[in-house]
mmCIF file of C-alpha atoms and ligand atoms in Angstrom:
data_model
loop_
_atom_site.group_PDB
_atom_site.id
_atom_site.type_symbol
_atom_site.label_atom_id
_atom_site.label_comp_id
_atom_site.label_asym_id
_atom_site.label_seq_id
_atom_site.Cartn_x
_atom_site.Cartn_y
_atom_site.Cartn_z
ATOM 1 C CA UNK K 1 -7.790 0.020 26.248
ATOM 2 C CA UNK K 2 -4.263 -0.784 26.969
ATOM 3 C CA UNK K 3 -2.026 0.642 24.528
ATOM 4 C CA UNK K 4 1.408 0.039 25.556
ATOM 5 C CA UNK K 5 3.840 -3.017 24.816
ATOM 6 C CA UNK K 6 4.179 -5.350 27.761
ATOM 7 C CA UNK K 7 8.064 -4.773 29.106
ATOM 8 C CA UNK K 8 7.910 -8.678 28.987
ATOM 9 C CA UNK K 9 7.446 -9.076 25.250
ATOM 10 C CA UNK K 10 10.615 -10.770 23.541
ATOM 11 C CA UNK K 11 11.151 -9.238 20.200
ATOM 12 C CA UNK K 12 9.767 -11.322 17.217
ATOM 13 C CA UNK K 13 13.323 -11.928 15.145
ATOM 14 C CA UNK K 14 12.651 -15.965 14.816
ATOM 15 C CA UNK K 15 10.349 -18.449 13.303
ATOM 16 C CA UNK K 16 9.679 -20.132 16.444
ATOM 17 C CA UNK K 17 8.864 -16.604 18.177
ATOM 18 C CA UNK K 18 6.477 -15.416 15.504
ATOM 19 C CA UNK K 19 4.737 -19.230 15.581
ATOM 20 C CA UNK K 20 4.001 -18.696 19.867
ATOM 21 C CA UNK K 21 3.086 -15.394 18.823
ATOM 22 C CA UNK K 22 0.637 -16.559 16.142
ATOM 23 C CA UNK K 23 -0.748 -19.122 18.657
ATOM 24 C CA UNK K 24 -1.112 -16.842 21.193
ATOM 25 C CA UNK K 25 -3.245 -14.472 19.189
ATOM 26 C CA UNK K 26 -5.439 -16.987 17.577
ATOM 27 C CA UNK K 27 -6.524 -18.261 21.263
ATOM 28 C CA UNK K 28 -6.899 -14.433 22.088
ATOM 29 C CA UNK K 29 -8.875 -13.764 18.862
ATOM 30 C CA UNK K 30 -11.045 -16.720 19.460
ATOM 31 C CA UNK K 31 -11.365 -15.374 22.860
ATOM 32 C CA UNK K 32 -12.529 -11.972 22.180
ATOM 33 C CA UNK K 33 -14.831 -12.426 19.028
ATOM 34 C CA UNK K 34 -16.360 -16.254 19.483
ATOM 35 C CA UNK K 35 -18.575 -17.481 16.636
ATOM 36 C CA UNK K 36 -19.269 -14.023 15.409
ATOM 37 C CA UNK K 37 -18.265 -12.138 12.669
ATOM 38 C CA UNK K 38 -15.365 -10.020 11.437
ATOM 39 C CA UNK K 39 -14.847 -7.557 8.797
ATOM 40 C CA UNK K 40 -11.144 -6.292 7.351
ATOM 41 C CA UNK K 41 -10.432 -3.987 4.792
ATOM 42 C CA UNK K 42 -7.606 -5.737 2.916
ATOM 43 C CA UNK K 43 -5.711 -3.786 0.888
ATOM 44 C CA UNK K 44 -2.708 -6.073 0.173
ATOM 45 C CA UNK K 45 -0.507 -4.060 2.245
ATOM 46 C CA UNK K 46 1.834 -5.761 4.928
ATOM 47 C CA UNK K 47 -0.291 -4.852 7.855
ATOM 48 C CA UNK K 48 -3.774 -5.528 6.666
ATOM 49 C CA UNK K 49 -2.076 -9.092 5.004
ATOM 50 C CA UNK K 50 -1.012 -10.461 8.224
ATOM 51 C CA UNK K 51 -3.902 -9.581 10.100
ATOM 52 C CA UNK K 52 -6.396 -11.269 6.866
ATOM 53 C CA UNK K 53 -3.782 -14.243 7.264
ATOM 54 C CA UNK K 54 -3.860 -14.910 11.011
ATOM 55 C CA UNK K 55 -7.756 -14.140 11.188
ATOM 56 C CA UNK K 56 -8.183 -16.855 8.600
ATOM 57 C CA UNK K 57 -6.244 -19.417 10.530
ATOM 58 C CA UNK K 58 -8.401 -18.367 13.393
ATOM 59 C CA UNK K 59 -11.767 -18.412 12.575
ATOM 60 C CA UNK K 60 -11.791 -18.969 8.994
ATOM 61 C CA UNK K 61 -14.912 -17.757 6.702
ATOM 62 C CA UNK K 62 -15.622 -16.039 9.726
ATOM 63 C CA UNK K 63 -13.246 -13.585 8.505
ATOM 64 C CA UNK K 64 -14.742 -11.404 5.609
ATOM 65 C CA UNK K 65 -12.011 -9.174 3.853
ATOM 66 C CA UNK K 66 -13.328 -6.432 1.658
ATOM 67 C CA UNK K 67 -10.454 -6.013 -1.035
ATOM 68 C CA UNK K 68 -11.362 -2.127 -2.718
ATOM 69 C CA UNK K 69 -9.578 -1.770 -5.411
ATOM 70 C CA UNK K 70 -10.149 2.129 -6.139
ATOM 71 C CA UNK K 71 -8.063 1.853 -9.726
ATOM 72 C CA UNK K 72 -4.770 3.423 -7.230
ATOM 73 C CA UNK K 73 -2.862 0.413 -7.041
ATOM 74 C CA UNK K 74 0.767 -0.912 -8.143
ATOM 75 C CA UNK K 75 0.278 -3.346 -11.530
ATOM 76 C CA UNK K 76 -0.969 -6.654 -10.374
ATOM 77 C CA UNK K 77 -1.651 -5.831 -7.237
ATOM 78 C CA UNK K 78 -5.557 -6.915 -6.558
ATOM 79 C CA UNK K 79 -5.394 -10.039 -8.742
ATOM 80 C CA UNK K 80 -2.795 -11.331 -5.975
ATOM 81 C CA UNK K 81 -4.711 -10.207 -3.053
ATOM 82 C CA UNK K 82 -7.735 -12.328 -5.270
ATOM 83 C CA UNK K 83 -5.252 -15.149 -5.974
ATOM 84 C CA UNK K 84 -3.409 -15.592 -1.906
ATOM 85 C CA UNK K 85 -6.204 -14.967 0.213
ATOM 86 C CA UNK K 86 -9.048 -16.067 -1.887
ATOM 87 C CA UNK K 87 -7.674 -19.076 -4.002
ATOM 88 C CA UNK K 88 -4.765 -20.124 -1.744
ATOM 89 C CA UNK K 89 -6.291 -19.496 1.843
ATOM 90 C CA UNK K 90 -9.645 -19.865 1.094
ATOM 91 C CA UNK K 91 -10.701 -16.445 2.753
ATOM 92 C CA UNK K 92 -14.382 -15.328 2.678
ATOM 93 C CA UNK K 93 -13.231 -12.271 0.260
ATOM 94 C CA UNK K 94 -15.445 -9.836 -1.503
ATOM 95 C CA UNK K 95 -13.499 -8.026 -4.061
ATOM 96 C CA UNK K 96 -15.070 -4.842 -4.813
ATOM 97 C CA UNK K 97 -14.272 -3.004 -8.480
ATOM 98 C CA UNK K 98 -14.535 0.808 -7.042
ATOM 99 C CA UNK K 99 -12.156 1.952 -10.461
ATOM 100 C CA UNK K 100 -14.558 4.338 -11.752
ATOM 101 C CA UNK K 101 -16.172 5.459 -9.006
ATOM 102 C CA UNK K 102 -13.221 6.686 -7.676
ATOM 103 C CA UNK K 103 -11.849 8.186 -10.858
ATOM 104 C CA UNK K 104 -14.934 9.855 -11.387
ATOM 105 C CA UNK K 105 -14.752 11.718 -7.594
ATOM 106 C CA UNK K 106 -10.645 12.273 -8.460
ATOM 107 C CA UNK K 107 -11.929 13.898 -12.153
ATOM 108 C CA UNK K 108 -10.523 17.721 -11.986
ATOM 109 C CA UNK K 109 -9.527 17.586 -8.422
ATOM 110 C CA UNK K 110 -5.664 18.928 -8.203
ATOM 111 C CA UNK K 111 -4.773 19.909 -4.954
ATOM 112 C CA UNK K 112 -3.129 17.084 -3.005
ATOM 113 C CA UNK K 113 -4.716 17.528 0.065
ATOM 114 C CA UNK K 114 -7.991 17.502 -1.697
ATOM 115 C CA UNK K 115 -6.976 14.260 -3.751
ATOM 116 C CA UNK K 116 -6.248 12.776 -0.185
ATOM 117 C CA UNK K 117 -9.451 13.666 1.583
ATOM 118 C CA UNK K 118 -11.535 12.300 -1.681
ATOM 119 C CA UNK K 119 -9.864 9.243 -1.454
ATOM 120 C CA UNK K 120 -10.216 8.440 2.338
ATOM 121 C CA UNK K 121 -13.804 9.996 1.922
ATOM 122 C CA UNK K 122 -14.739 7.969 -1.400
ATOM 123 C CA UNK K 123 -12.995 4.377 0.642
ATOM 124 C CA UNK K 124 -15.479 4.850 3.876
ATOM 125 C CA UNK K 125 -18.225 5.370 1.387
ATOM 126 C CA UNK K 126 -17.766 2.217 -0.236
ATOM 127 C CA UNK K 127 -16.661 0.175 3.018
ATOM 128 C CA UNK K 128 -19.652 1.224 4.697
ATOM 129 C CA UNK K 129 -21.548 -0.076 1.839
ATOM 130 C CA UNK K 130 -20.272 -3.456 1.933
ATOM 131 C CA UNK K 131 -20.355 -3.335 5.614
ATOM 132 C CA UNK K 132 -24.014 -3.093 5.225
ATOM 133 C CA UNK K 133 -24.357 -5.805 2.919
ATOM 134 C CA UNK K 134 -22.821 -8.188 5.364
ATOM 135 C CA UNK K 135 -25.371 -9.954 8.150
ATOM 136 C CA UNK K 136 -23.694 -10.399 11.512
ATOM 137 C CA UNK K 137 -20.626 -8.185 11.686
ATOM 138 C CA UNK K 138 -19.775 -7.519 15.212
ATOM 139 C CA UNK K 139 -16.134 -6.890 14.998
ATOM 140 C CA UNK K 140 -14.013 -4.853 12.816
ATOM 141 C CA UNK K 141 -9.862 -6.008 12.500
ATOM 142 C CA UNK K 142 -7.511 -3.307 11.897
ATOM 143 C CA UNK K 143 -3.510 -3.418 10.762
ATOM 144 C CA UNK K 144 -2.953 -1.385 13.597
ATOM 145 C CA UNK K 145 0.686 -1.671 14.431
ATOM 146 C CA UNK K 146 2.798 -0.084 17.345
ATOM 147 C CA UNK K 147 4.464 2.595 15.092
ATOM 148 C CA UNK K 148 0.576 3.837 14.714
ATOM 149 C CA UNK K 149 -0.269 3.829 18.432
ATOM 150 C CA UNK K 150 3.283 5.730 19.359
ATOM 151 C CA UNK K 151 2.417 8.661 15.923
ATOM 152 C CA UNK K 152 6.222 8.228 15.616
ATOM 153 C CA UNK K 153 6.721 9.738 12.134
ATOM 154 C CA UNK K 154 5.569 11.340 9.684
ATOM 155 C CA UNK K 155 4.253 7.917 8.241
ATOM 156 C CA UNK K 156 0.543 8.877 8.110
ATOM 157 C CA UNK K 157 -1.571 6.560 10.065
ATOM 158 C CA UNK K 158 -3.837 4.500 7.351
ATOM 159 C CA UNK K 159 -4.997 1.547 9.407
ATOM 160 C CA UNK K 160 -7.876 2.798 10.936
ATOM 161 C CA UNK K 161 -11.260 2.784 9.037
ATOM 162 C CA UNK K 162 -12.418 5.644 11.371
ATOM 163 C CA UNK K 163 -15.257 7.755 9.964
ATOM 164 C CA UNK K 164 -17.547 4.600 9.663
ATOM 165 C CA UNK K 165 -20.892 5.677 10.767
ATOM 166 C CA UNK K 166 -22.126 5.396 14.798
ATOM 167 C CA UNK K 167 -24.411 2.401 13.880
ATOM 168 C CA UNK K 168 -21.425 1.061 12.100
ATOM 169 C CA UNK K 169 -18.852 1.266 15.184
ATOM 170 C CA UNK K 170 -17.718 -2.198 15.955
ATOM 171 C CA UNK K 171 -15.314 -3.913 18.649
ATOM 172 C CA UNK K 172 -11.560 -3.668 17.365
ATOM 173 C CA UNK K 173 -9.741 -6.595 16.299
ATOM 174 C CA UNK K 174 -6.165 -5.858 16.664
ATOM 175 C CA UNK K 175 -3.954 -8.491 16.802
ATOM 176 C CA UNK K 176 -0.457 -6.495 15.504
ATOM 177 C CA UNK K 177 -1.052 -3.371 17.753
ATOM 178 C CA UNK K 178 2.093 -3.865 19.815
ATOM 179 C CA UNK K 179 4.421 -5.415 16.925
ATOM 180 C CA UNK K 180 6.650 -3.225 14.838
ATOM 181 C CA UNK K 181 7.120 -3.487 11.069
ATOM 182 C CA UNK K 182 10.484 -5.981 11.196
ATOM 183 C CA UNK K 183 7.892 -8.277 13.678
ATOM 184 C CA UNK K 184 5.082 -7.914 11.389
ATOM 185 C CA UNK K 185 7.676 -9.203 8.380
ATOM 186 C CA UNK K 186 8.600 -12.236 10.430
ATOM 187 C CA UNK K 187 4.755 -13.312 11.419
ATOM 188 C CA UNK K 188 3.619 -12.542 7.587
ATOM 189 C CA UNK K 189 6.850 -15.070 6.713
ATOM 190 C CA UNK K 190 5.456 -17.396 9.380
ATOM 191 C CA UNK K 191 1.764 -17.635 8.106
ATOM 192 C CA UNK K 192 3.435 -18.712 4.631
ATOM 193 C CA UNK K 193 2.392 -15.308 2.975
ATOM 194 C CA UNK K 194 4.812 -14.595 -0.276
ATOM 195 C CA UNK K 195 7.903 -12.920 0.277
ATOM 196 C CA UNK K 196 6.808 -10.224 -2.313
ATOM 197 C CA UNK K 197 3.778 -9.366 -0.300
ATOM 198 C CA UNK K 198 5.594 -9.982 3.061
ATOM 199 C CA UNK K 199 8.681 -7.679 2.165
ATOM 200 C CA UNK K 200 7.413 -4.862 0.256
ATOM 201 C CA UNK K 201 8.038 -1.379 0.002
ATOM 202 C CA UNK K 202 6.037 0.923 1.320
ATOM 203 C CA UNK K 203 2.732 2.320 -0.386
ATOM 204 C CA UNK K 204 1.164 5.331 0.291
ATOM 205 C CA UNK K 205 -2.518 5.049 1.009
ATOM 206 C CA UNK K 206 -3.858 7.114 -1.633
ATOM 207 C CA UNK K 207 -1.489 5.030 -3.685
ATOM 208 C CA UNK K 208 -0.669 6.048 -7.329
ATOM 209 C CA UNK K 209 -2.775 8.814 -7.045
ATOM 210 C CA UNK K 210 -0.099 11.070 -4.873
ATOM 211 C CA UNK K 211 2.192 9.970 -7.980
ATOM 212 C CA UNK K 212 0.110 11.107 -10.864
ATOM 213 C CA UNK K 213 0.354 14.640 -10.000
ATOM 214 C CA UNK K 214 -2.434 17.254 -10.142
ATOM 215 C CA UNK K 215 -5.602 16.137 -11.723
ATOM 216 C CA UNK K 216 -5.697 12.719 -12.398
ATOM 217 C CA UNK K 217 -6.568 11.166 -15.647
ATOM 218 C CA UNK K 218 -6.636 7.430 -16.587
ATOM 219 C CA UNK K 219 -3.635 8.219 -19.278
ATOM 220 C CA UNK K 220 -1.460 9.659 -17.140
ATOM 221 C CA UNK K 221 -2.459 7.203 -14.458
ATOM 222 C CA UNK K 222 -1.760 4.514 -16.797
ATOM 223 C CA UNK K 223 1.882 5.806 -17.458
ATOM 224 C CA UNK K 224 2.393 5.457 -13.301
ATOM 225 C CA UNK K 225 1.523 2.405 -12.875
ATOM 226 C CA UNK K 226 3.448 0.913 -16.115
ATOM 227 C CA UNK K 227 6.326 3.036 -15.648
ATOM 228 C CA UNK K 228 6.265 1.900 -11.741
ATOM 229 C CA UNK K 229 5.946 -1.818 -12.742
ATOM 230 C CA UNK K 230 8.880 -1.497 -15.425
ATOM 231 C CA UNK K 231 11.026 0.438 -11.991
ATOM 232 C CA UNK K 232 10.203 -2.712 -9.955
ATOM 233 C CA UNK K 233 11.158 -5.239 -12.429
ATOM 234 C CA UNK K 234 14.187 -3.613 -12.993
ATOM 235 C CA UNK K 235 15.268 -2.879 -9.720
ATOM 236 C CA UNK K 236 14.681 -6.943 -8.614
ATOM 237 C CA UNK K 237 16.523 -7.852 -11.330
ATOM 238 C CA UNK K 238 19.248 -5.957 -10.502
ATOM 239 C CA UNK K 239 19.595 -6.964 -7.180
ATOM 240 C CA UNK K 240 17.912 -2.926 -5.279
ATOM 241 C CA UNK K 241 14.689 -4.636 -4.181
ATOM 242 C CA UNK K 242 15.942 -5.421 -0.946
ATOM 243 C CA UNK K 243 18.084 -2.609 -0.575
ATOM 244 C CA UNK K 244 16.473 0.005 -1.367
ATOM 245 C CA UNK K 245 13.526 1.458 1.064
ATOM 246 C CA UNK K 246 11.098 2.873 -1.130
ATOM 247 C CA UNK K 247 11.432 3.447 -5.277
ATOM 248 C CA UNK K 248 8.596 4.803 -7.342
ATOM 249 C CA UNK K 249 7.898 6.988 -10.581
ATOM 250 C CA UNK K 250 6.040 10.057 -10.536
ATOM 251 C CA UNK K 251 4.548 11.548 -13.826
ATOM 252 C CA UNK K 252 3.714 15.224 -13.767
ATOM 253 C CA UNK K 253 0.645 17.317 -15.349
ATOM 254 C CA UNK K 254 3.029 18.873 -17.960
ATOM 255 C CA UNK K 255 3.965 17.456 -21.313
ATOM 256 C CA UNK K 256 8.047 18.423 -23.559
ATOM 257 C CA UNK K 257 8.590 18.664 -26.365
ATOM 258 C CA UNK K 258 10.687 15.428 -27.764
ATOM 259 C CA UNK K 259 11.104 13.355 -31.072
ATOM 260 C CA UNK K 260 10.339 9.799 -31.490
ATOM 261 C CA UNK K 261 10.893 7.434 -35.019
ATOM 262 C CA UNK K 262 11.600 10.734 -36.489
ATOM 263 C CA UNK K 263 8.426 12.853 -35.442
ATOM 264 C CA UNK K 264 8.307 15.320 -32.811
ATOM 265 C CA UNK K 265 6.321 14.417 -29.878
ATOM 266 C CA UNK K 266 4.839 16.372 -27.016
ATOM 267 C CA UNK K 267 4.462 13.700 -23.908
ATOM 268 C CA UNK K 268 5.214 13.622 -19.851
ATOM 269 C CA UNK K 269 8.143 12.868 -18.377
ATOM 270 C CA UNK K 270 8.609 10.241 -16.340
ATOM 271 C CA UNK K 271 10.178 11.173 -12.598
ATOM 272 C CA UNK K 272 12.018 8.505 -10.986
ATOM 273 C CA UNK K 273 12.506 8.451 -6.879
ATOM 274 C CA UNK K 274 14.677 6.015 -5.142
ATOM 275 C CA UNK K 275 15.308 6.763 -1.466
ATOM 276 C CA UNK K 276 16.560 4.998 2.184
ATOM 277 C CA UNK K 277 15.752 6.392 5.450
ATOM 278 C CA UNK K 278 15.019 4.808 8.654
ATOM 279 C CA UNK K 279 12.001 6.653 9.551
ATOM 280 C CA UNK K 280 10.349 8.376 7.255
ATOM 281 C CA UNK K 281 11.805 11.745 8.541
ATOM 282 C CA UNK K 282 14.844 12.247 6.636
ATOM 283 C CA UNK K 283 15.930 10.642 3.793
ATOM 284 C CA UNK K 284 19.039 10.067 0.888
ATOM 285 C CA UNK K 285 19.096 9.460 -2.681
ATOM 286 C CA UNK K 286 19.967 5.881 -3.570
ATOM 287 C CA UNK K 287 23.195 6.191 -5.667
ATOM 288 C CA UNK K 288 21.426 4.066 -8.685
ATOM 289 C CA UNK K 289 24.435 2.667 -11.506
ATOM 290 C CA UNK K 290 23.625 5.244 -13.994
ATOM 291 C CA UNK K 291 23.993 2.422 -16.826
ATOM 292 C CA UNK K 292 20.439 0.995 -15.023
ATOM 293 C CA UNK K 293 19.271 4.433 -15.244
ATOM 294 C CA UNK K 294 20.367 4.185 -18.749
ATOM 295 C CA UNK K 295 18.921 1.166 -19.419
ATOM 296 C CA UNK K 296 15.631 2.141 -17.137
ATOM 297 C CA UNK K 297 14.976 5.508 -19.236
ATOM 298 C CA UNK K 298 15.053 3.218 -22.198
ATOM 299 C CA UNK K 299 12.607 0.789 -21.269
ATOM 300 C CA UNK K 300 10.226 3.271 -20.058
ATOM 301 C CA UNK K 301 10.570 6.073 -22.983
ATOM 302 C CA UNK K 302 10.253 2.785 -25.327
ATOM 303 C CA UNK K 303 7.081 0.904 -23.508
ATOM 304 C CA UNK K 304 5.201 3.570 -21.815
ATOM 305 C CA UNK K 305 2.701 5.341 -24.133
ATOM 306 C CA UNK K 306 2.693 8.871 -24.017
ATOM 307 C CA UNK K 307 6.203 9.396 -21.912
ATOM 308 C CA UNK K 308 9.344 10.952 -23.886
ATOM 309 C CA UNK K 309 11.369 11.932 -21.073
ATOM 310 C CA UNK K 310 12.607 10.275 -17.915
ATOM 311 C CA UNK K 311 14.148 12.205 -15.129
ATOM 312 C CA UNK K 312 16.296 11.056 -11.831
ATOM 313 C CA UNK K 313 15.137 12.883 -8.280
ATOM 314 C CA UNK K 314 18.132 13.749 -6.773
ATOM 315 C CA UNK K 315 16.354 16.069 -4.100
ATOM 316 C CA UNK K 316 17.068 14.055 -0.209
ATOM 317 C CA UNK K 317 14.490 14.951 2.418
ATOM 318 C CA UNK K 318 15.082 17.741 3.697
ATOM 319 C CA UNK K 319 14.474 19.487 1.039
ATOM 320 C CA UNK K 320 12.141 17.697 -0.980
ATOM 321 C CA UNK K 321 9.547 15.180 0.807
ATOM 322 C CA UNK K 322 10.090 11.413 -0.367
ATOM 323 C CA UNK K 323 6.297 11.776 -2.309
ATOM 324 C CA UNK K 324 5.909 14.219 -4.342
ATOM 325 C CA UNK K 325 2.391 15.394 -2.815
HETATM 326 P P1 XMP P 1 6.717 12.138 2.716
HETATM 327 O O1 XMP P 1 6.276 12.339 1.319
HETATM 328 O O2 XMP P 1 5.910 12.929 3.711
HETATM 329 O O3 XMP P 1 6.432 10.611 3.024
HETATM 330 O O4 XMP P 1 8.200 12.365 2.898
HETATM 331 C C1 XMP P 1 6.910 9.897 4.136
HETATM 332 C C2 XMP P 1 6.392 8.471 4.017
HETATM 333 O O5 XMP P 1 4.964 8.463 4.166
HETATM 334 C C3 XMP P 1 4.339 7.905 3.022
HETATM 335 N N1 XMP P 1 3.135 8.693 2.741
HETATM 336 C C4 XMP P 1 1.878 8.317 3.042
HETATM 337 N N2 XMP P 1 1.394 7.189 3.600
HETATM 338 N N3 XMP P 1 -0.791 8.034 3.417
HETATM 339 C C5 XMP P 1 0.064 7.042 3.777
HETATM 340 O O6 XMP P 1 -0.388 6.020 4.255
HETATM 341 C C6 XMP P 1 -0.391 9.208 2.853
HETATM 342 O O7 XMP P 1 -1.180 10.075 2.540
HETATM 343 C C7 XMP P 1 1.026 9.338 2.659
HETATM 344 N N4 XMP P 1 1.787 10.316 2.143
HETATM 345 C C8 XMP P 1 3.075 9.911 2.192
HETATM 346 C C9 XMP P 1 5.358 8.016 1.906
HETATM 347 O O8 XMP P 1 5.145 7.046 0.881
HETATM 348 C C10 XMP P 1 6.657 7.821 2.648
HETATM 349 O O9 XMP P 1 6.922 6.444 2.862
#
């Protein structure tokens, strides 16, 4: 299969540009998969977004997304995959509530690169059973996008659903493979996706779970994803979601001492990470007003049960990595 960029291809930067594009690939799609059937696994992500989007303009409910939503994600993240693709476009979407299934794998398991290989392992298990479910799939679309195909940082590949079984291998749908991340930004725009899906940060693809360190348990994974969510509100309101490349909080498998309405408490600290880079290899500390760090530590030592602390990362990469596992 031919992996390289044609010399010939204009960069996408405009409207118009990403609307040929879009046509193009909808006659190539149609070309390559016919009446048949499709199956994505739409995680909300950028990549996996604009492929669900342009699929659905292309051959419509003969698109079916599987949407797992393994209990990692950001707050509010699979009721707007349910709300854009299913309610808005219409998609053929099959949402599938993998929460404890995957909490009960994660239960005890600490080491990072463990927590990682459950995760991938414990995603194929459950996409192959949906897979199965389905009558007719002959094709399986990926968010494959030329940054994967050229392994040009340390940005670890996530698009491809490899480790399906043999009887499970279908023909790739690719339509992004040669675009890169600023293209895929200006097709999502295009196919009328929201800007917050369209312009996000990005996610790892174990997703909170890298951030709720060691062992994962539903508290402290509950204290990630509000303490994230209160991070992300504050940083739009404040005018860093744009600026900033990737923010996130972190809460470790330790707990301090601290006092709260007069008692002493013992509760995590919350870790907060806010970094710009251009690849992924290297990376500096945002230089955050310290009265919104102020007014961050509040909001999170005030709304997030079980937190007492709040810490700034100042650590760029090198030394520390952007994640903290
Ligand atoms: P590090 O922590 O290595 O992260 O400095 C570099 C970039 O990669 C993202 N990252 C991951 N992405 N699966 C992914 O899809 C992973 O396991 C993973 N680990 C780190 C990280 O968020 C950062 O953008």
């Amino acid at each position: 299969m031919n992996n390289v960029r044609p010399e010939s291809m204009e960069r996408i930067a405009t409207e118009a540009l990403a609307n040929a594009f879009i046509e193009e690939q909808i006659a190539a799609v149609r070309a390559q998969v016919g009446d048949k059937k499709v199956l994505l696994a739409l995680s909300g992500g950028v990549d996996s977004s604009v492929v669900a989007a342009l699929l659905i303009k292309a051959i419509g409910k003969n698109l079916v997304c599987v949407h797992v939503n393994h209990g990692l994600l950001r707050k509010g993240e699979p009721e707007q995959v349910v709300e854009v693709f299913r309610n808005q476009m219409d998609a053929n979407l099959v949402y599938v509530d993998a929460v404890d299934r995957f909490l009960d794998k994660l239960a005890g398991v600490a080491e990072p690169e463990q927590k990682r290989k459950v995760i991938g392992a414990e995603f194929i298990r459950v996409f192959e059973e949906e897979a199965r479910k389905q009558q007719g799939i002959e094709f399986l679309a990926q968010g494959t996008i030329y940054p994967d195909i050229l392994e040009s940082g340390p940005v670890k590949a996530h698009h491809n659903v490899g480790g399906l079984p043999e009887d499970l291998k279908f023909e790739l749908v690719e339509p992004l493979k040669f675009l890169f991340k600023d293209e895929v930004r200006v097709v999502g725009k295009a196919l009328g996706l929201p800007d917050n899906m369209v312009y996000r940060q990005p996610f790892p693809g174990p997703g909170l779970g890298v951030r709720c360190l060691g062992a994962i348990t539903r508290d402290r994974l509950e204290a990630v994803r509000e303490s994230d969510a209160i991070l992300r509100e504050e940083f739009a309101k404040n005018g860093l979601e744009g600026k900033v490349w990737q923010y996130f909080t972190v809460v470790p498998d330790f707990k301090s001492v601290g006092v709260k309405e007069g008692k002493r408490s013992f509760a995590w600290p919350v870790i907060v990470r806010a970094v710009n880079t251009k690849d992924a290899m290297t990376a500096t500390v945002e230089d955050v007003p310290f009265a919104l760090l102020q007014h961050i530590t509040d909001r999170i030592t005030r709304e997030v049960a079980g937190v007492n602390r709040v810490l700034y990362d100042l650590t760029p990469k090198p030394t520390g990595t952007i994640e903290w596992e």
